[in-house]
XYZ file of C-alpha atoms in Angstrom:
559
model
C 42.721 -76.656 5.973
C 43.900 -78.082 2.559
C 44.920 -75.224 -0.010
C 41.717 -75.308 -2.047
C 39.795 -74.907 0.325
C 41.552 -71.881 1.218
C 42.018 -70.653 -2.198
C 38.091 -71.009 -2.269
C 37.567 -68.331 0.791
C 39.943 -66.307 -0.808
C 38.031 -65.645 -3.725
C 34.140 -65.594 -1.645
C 36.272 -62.699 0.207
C 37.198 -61.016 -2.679
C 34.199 -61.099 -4.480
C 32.130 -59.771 -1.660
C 34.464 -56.802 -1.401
C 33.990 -56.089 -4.845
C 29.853 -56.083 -4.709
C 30.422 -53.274 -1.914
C 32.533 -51.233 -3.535
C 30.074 -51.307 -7.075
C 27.174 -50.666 -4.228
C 29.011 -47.938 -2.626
C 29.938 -46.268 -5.678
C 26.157 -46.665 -6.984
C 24.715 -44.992 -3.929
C 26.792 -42.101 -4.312
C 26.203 -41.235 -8.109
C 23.132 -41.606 -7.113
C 23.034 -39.364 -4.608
C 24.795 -36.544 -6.309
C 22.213 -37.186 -8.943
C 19.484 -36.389 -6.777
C 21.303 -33.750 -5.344
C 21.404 -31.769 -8.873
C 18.267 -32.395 -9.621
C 16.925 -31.019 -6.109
C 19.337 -27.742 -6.538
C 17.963 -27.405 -10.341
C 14.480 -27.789 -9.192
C 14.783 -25.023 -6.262
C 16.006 -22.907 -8.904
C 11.939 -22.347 -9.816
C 10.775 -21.709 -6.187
C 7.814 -19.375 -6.269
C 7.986 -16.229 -4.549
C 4.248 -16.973 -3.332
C 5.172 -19.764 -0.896
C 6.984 -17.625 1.139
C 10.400 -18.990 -0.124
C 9.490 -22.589 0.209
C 8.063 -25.317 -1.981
C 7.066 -28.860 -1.066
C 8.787 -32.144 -1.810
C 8.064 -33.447 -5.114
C 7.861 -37.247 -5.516
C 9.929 -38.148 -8.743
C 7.359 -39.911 -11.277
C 9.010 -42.858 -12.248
C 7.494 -46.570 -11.930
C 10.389 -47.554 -9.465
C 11.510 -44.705 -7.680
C 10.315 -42.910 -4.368
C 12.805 -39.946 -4.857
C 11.008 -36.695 -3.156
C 12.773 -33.209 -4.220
C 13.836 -31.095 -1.561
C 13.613 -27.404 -0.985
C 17.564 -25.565 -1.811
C 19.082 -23.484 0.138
C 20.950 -21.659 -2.973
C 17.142 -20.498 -4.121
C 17.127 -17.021 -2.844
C 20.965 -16.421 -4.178
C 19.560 -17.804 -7.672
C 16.742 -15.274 -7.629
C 19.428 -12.397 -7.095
C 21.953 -13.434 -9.684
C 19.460 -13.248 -12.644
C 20.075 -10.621 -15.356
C 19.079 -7.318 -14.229
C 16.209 -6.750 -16.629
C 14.185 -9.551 -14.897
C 14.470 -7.720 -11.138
C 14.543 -3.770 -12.650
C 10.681 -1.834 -11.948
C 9.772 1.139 -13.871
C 8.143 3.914 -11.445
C 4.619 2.708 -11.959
C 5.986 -0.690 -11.332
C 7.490 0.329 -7.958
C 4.145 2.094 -6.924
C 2.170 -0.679 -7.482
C 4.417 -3.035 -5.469
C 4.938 -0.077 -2.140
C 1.241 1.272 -2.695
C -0.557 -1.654 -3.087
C 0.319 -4.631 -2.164
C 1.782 -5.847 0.975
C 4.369 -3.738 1.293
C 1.759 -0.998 2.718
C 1.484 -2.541 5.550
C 4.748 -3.838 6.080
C 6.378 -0.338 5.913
C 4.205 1.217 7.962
C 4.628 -1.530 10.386
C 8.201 -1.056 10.670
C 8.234 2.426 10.310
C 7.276 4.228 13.695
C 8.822 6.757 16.701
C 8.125 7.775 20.010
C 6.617 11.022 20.461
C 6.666 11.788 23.989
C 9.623 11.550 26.172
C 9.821 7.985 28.842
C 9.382 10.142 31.745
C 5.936 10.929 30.475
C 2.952 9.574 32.307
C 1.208 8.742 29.150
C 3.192 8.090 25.452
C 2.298 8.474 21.743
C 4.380 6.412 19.236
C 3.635 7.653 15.524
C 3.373 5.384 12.499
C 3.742 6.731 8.680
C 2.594 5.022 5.613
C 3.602 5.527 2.217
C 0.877 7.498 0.175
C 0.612 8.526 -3.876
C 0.534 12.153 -4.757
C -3.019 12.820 -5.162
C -5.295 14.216 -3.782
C -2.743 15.157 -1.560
C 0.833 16.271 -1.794
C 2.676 15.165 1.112
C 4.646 11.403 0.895
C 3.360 9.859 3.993
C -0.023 9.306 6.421
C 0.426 8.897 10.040
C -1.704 6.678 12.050
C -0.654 6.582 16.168
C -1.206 4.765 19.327
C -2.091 6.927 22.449
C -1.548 4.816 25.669
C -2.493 5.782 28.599
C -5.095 8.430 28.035
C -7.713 10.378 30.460
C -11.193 10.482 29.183
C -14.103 12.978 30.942
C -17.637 12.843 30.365
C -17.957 17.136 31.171
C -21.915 17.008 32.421
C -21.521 20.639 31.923
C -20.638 21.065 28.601
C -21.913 17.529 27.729
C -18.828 17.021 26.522
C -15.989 14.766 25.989
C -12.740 15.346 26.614
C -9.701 13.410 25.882
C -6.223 13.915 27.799
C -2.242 13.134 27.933
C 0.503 13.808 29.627
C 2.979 13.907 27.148
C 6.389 16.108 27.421
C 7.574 16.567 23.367
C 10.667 14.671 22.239
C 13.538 17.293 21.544
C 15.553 15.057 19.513
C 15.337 13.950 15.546
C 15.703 10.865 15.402
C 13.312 7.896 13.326
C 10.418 10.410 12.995
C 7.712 9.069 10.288
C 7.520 13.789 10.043
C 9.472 16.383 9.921
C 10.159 17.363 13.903
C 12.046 20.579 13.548
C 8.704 22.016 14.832
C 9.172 20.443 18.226
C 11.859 22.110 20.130
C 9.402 24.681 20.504
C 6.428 23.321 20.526
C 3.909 22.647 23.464
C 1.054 20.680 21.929
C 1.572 17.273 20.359
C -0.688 17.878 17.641
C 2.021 20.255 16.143
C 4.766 17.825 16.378
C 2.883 15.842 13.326
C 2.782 18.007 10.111
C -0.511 19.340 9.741
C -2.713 18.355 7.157
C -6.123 18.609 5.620
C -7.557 15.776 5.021
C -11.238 15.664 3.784
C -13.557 17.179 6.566
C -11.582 17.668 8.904
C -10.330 14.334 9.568
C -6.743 12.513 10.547
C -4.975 12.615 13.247
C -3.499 16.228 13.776
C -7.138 17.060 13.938
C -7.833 14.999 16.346
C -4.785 15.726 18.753
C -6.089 19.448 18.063
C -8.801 18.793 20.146
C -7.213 16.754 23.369
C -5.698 18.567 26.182
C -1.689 17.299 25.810
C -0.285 19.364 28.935
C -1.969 17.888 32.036
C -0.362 17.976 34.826
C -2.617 17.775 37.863
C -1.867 14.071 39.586
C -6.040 13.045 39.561
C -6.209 13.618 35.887
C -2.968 12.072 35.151
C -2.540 8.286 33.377
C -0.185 5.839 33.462
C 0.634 4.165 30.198
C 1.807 0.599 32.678
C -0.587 -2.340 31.696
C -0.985 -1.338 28.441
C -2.321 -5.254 27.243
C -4.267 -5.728 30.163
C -7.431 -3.698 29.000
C -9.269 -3.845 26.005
C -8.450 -1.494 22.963
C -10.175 1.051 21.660
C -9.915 2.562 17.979
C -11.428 6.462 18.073
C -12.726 7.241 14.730
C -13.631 10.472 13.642
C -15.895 10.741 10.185
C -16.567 12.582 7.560
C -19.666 12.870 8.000
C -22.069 12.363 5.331
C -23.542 9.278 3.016
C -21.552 8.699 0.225
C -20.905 5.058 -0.176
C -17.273 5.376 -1.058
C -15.946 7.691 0.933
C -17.544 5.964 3.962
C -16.200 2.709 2.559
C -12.534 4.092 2.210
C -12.770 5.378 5.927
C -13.752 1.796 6.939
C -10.624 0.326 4.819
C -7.931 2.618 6.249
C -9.255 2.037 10.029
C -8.850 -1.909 8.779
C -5.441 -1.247 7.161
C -4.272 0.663 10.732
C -5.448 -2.416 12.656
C -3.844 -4.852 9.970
C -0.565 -3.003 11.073
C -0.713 -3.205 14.026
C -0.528 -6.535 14.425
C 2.688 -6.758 12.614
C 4.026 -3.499 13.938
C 6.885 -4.585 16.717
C 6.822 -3.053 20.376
C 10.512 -1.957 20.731
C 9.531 -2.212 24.625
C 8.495 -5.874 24.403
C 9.561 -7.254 21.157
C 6.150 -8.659 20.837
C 3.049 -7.068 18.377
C 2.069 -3.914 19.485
C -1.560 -5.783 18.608
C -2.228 -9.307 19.622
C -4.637 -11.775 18.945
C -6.131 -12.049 22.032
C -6.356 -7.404 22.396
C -7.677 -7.764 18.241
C -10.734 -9.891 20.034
C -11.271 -7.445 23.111
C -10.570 -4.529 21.083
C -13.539 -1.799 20.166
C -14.927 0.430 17.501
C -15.668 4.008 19.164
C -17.452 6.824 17.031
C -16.434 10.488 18.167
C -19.874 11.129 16.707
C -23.681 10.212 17.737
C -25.122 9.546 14.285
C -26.470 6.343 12.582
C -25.518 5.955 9.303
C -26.323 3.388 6.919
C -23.022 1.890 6.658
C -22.110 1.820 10.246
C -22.851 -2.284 9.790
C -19.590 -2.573 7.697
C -17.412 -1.295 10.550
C -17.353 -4.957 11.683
C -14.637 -5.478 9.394
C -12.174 -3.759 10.868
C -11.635 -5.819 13.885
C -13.514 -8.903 12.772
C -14.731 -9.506 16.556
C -18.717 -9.088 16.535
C -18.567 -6.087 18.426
C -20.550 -3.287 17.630
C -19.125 0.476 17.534
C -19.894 2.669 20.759
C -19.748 6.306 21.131
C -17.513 8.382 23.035
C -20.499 9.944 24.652
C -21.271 6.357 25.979
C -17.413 5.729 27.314
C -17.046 5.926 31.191
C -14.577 8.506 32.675
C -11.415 7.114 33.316
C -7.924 6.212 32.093
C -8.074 3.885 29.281
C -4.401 2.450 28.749
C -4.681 2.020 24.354
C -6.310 4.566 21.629
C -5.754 3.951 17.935
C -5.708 6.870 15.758
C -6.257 5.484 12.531
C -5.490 6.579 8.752
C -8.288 8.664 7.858
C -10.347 7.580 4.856
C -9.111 10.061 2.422
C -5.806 9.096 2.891
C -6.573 5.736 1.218
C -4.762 5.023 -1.816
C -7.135 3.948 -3.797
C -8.703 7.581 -4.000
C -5.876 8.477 -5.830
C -6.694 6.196 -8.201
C -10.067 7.768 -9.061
C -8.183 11.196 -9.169
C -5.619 10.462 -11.669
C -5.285 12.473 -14.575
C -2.677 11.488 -16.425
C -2.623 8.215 -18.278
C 0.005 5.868 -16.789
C 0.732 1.642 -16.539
C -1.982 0.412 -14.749
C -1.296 -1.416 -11.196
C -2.421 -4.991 -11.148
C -1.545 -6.238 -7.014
C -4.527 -7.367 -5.462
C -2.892 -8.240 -2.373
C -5.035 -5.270 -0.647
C -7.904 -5.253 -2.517
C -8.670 -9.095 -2.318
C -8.000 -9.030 1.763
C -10.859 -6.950 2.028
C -13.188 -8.629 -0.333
C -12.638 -11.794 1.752
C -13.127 -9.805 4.885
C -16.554 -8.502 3.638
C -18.187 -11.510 1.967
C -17.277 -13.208 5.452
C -18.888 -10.380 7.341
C -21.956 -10.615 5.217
C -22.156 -14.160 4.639
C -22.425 -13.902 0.790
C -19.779 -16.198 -1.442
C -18.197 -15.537 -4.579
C -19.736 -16.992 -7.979
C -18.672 -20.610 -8.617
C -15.865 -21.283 -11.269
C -18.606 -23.219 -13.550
C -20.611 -19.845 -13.380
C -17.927 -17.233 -14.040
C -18.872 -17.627 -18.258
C -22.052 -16.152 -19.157
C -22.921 -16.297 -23.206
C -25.776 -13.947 -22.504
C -23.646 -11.567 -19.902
C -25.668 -10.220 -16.907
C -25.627 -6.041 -17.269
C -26.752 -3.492 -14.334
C -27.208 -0.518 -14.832
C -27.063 1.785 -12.570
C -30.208 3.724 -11.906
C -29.084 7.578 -10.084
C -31.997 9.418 -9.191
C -31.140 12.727 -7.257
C -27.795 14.165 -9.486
C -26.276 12.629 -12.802
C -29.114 10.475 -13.459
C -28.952 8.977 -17.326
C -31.458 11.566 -19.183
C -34.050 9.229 -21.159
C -33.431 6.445 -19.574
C -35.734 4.269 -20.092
C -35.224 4.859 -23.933
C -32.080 3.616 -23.893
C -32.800 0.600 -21.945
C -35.552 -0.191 -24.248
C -32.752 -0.221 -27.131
C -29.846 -1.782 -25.783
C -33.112 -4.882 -24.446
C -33.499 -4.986 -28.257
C -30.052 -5.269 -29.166
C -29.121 -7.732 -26.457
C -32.527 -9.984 -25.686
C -31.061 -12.752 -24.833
C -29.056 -10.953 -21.838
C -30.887 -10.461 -18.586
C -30.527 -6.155 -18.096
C -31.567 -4.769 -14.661
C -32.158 -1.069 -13.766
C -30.855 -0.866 -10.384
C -31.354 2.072 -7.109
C -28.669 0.989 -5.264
C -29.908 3.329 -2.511
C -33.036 1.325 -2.413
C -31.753 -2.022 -1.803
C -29.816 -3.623 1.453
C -25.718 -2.994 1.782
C -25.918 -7.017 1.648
C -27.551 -6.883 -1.439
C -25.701 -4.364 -3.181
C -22.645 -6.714 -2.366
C -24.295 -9.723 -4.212
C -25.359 -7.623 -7.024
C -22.230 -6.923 -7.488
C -20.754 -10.111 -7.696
C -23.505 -11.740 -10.056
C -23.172 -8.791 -12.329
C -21.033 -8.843 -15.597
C -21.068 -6.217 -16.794
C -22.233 -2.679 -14.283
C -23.085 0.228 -16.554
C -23.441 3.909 -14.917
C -22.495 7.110 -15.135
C -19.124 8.503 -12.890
C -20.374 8.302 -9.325
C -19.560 6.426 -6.236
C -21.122 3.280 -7.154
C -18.270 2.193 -9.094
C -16.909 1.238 -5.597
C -18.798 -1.678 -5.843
C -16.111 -3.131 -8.971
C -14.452 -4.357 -5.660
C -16.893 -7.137 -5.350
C -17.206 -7.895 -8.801
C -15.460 -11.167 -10.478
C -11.978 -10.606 -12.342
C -12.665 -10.104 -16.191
C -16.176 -9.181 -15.691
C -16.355 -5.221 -17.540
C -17.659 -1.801 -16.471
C -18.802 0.744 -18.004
C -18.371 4.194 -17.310
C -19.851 7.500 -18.485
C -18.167 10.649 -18.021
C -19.468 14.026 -17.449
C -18.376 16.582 -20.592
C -14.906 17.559 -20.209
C -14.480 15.478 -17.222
C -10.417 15.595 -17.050
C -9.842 12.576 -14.445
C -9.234 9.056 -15.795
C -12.423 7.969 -13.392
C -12.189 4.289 -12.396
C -10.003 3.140 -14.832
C -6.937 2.016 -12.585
C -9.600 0.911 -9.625
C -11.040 -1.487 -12.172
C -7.611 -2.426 -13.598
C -6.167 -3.480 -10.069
C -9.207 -6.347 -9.774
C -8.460 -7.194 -12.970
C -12.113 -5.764 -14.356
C -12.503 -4.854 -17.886
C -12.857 -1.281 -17.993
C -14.737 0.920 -21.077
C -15.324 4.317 -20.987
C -18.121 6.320 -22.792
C -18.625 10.332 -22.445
C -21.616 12.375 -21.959
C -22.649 15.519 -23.993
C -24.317 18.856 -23.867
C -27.657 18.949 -23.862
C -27.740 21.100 -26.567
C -26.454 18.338 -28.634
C -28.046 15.702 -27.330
C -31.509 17.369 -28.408
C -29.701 18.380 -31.838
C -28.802 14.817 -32.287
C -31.557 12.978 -31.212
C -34.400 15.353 -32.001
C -32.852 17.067 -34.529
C -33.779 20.759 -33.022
C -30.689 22.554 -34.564
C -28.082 24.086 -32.113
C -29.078 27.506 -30.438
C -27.630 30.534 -32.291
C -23.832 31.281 -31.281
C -23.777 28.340 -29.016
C -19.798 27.062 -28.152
C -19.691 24.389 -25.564
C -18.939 26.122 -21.796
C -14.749 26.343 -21.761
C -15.127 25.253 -17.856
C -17.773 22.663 -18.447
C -16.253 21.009 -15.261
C -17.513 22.753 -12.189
C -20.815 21.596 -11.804
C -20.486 18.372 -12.860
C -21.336 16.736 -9.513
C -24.306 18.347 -9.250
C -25.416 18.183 -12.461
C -29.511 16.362 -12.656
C -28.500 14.831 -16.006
C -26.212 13.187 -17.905
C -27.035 13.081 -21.927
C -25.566 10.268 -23.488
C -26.287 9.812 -27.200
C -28.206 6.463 -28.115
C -25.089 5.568 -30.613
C -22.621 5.885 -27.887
C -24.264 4.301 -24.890
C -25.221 1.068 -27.299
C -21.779 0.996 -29.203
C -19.975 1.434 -25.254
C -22.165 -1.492 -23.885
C -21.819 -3.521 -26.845
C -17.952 -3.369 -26.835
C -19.028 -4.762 -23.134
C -20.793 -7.196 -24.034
C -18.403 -8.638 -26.874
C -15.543 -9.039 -24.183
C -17.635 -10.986 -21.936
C -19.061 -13.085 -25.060
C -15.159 -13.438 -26.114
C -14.254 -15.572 -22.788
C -14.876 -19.052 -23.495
C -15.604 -21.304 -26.575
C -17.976 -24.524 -25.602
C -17.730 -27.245 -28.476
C -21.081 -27.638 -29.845
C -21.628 -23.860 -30.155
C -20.986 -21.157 -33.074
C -21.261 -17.711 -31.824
C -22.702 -15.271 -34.836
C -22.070 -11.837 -34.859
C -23.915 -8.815 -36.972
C -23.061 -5.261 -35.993
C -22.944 -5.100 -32.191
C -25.663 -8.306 -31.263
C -24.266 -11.210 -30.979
C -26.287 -14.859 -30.670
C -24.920 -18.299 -29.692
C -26.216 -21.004 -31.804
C -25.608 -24.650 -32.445
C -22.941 -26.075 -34.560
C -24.265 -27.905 -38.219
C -21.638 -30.663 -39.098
C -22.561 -31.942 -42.375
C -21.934 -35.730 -42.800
């Protein structure tokens, strides 16, 4: 090999070497580059994917980069100044009351009642509840397994049993159990309460015999997933739209649970998929109510609700006492008082508006029809207490102050649950006086406004935090005396020596009439009105204002 030759080799080898090492050295600045810009990028993770975000493909003409989820993300979120992570007290109740975290805690917040050598067993769940209308912290809901039912032909009766020897410990209770070292019936272990009509579970307990011993009327709690479910409900008992409808929700919350509630026993869900499907509805009751159709929501299988007078004797190994409907929440947020910062978490409230447009096959109004110029009002038409007094006058002005505006005078008692539902959701604006219609701002579209009319001296804020957790405008307008209302409007002159009543409160739910003065129903509406007209500017349109009406005309563009 002559020396040139080798000298040439030499420098091939060299200059090879020298391409890796610029390559190698490339790939890794590269690398830590990407690296930065995936740990910068992780830095914004939303809390709504759970903690993860997808890969992000880098938008450059020659690059296939994809950013990659961080595992420093969660650390980030903790080590940001305190004022971004601090809640006020309304803050915290909002997040504990009503959003997930109802559920949550009471899922993981539960205790044994009845000691292992029992043939049956209770375990005991609490939820976290506001003050009103009640003043204790928490709401039990509990799972019986492994409980006798008779049909008495005697009595025609029916009559629910355990065998259940009381816990003497304290330990993990969702109550206070210093009651049960000496107690002998189970419905004392749980703190009694009064809950409207007689409802929750301590009155039901009350009524089942807890101390059987005889071996033929004895269960076993063994098998406990190997027959279907059953959740015993017991009612209020009467037709009011939303306190049946919060009775409905909590018996759905218990069930929600449930399915994330652990079984220490098992480690699996004390509710699977597969019991959810075989589970069933069962009324303590006989009646037929009008909203016994919305009980399909609560277990979202197709079956309809028996009646304990209908069940067979036996052993059946699973009964749910559920939260009973006055324990709900969202009553206390029709009960409030006192003014406070309103609670915006939908988390609960838009699970069961998805449950119930699914159940009743209606759908929500499409994004290119949430605007309305001309804003669709209902108003809502009372007939046996609180009615509007003159109503038709009224709707005969606001018609002429709003013409363009399509105005309905709704019974909701005369139309179908279904359509109430729709109603609801096509509606922008629901006008009526305090009552349990407002329920229906549930179904209603975020931003859309009601309007509320209060009886005189009416201390509670009404539905002003119920519409401000869906997000619905709320404005409020008060009634009068009818003393001044025929002053006003008919100009009659106040009776001698009359004072409006110091305790104008008591009768206000029975009360035929509510007198609201022309001015302050149209200026109330009209405020209505202008927030729905306020949503959306479309190009081509001017939107002229005089007073309270408002018209939408086309733009003039001079040349």
């Amino acid at each position: 090999m002559s020396r040139s030759y080798a000298a040439y080799l030499l420098f091939a080898w060299k200059l090879a070497a020298s391409a890796i090492v610029v390559i190698a050295v490339y790939f890794l600045l590269d690398l830590r580059r990407t690296s930065r810009a995936t740990n910068y990028f992780s830095l914004f993770s939303p809390s709504s994917s759970g903690g993860k975000i997808p890969s992000l493909a880098l938008q450059g003409a020659n690059s296939s980069e994809t950013f990659s989820e961080s595992p420093h993300h969660v650390t980030a979120a903790a080590l940001l100044p305190q004022l971004y992570q601090s809640l006020d007290e309304d803050e915290l109740t909002c997040k504990e009351i009503y959003g997930s975290s109802y559920l949550t805690y009471a899922a993981s917040h539960h205790v044994s009642i009845c000691e292992s050598s029992s043939g049956s067993h209770v375990r005991c769940f609490q939820a976290r509840r506001p003050p009103l209308p009640f003043s204790w912290p928490f709401d039990q809901f509990c799972v019986a397994q492994g409980v006798s039912i008779v049909q008495d032909q005697i009595t025609s009766s029916t009559k629910f049993g355990l065998q259940c020897r009381i816990r003497q410990e304290n330990s993990n209770s969702p109550t206070e159990y210093a009651k049960t070292n000496s107690s002998k019936s189970l419905s004392n272990v749980l703190e009694p309460k009064s809950y409207f009509f007689s409802t929750g579970v301590e009155s039901q307990l009350r009524d089942w015999n807890t101390t059987i011993a005889t071996p033929t009327t004895r269960c076993s709690r063994d098998g406990h997933h190997q027959l279907p479910w059953m959740i015993l409900i017991r009612r209020e008992g009467n037709n009011n739209i939303f306190h049946n409808f919060m009775e409905i929700w909590q018996a759905m919350l218990t069930v929600d649970a449930l399915q994330a509630a652990i079984d220490p026993e098992t480690g699996e869900p004390f509710l699977s998929n597969t019991d959810l499907q075989n589970a069933r509805i069962v009324f303590e009751d006989d009646r037929n109510g009008p909203y016994d159709d919305w009980w399909g929501i609560v277990l979202h299988n197709g079956e309809v609700p028996l009646r304990k007078s209908n069940l067979e004797s036996g052993c059946y190994p699973n009964v749910i006492l559920p939260l009973p409907g006055s324990s709900s929440p969202f009553w206390s947020l029709t009960m409030e008082v006192k003014y406070h910062n309103p609670c915006h978490n939908e988390v609960l409230t838009n699970a069961v508006r998805k449950r119930m447009f699914e159940h009743l096959g209606v759908v929500q109004r499409s994004t290119e029809d949430i605007v309305h110029v001309y804003p669709n009002i209902t108003i809502i038409d009372r007939k046996e207490t609180r009615a509007f007094f003159d109503l038709p006058r009224l709707v005969t002005s606001l018609k002429a102050q709003h013409p363009s505006s399509q105005i309905n005078v709704v019974d909701f008692a005369q139309i179908s649950l279904k359509q109430q539902v729709q109603l609801a959701i096509d509606t922008d604006i629901l006008v009526g006086a305090h009552g349990s219609a407002f329920l229906h701002i549930l179904w209603m579209q975020p931003d859309a406004a009601v309007v509320e009319f209060k009886p005189t001296q009416f201390p509670g804020q009404g539905f002003r935090y119920f519409a401000g957790i869906r997000g619905v405008n709320y404005f409020e307008g008060r009634a009068t005396w009818p003393e001044v209302w025929n002053d006003t409007v008919h100009g009659t002159g106040l009776p001698e020596n009359w004072k409006p009543p110091v305790n104008g409160t008591a009768s206000w739910q029975k009360s035929p009439f509510v007198y609201v003065l022309p001015d302050e129903f149209l200026g109330v509406v009209g405020a209505a009105v202008r927030s729905q007209q306020n949503k959306e500017y479309a190009p081509g349109l001017s939107l002229s204002c005089s007073g309270s009406d408002c018209q939408v005309t086309k733009e003039q563009y001079s040349k």
